[in-house]
């Protein structure tokens, strides 16, 4: 489905711009008019991480006139395997600042707007309103639904991408011309059902594959060329080296963009909507959460505890808390872990950050281990507050 150009052309290109973008200018479908549209475009990248890195770099190289970067995180060494816009010297630096420096090095003709803040319901509408197009590089469902809802309410298109291990997906959501994200995923998955990249990993180069597709779609939308991924979901399998696309139809009953929408403004709490953890896990963790320092004190005092790591084996190999026994969360969910738990010791569960161990804690408590607890913050908290010599991930 061909769509009209998203932006009007700039008045002119300078001599320096003509030199820089000459390989675009000689493509008939882009030409002078297309490059002027890119110069006049304002694009916001939500996230300067795995997908945001290649997206920002190629948007800058393509000559998008104004690039916005929103990210509140800092560069960690574990990011460098895939977030190629950052380097070793950027570790500890704000990602938005680091990404902006790289963008300016790639193309000093691009105006960079930095948003060193978390995207929230309080600022998303104001920030999005200053841009023609949104490129979504987020990695959590709460932000994805908020980005979608804000884009639909503002009438703006956005290019979406998602990555996990060896698989990637991309699409363009524009309610005016096709479906929105809620048409594809009306409800978020149950808490804990879909691991994040931080939990399950991602092949670094997959970010480049999906990020470059997002930029390709952005250029098509801005210049009005080609057939954008509106109404289509592109699926990429890196192991099989296969691309396929699935038609996504606009849902007439969509609560946001359907005929009779019931969602007419942003939700008050997207974290609650997506359920960071289930109600059962939240209830189990209430009053049964200890800190990493409290766990260390238990160990030092010789308390009779049975420490269980509910992460996956590959995570356990990277770093583990001394004395922990590995029993992955899946074994708690199917019940097979219960026979491995001693009756004469207090059960202490942990994972990477606390979400998975809370889910396992709900199972353990329902099985009668009433004094069981879990470690809030998990391994990340242990490394940060107890033993910084251990690697983080």
Short mmCIF file of C-alpha atoms in Angstrom, two decimals, residues 51 160-170 202 206-207 209-210 213 233-238 242-244:
data_model
loop_
_atom_site.label_atom_id
_atom_site.label_comp_id
_atom_site.label_asym_id
_atom_site.label_seq_id
_atom_site.Cartn_x
_atom_site.Cartn_y
_atom_site.Cartn_z
CA UNK A 51 17.53 -1.37 18.17
CA UNK A 160 8.05 -0.93 15.74
CA UNK A 161 10.68 -3.61 16.22
CA UNK A 162 11.22 -6.48 18.61
CA UNK A 163 14.11 -8.91 19.14
CA UNK A 164 14.74 -12.03 21.21
CA UNK A 165 17.59 -14.51 20.91
CA UNK A 166 17.62 -15.32 17.14
CA UNK A 167 14.19 -13.94 16.21
CA UNK A 168 13.07 -10.47 15.21
CA UNK A 169 9.86 -8.74 14.19
CA UNK A 170 9.07 -5.38 12.64
CA UNK A 202 19.80 -11.79 22.09
CA UNK A 206 20.07 -9.33 15.19
CA UNK A 207 19.75 -5.74 16.41
CA UNK A 209 19.03 -6.62 11.06
CA UNK A 210 15.84 -5.37 12.67
CA UNK A 213 14.59 -2.58 8.64
CA UNK A 233 4.21 -8.05 10.36
CA UNK A 234 7.70 -8.97 9.14
CA UNK A 235 9.20 -11.97 10.97
CA UNK A 236 12.90 -12.82 10.74
CA UNK A 237 14.53 -16.09 11.81
CA UNK A 238 18.30 -15.56 11.91
CA UNK A 242 14.23 -16.72 6.59
CA UNK A 243 11.98 -13.69 6.28
CA UNK A 244 8.23 -13.95 6.10
#
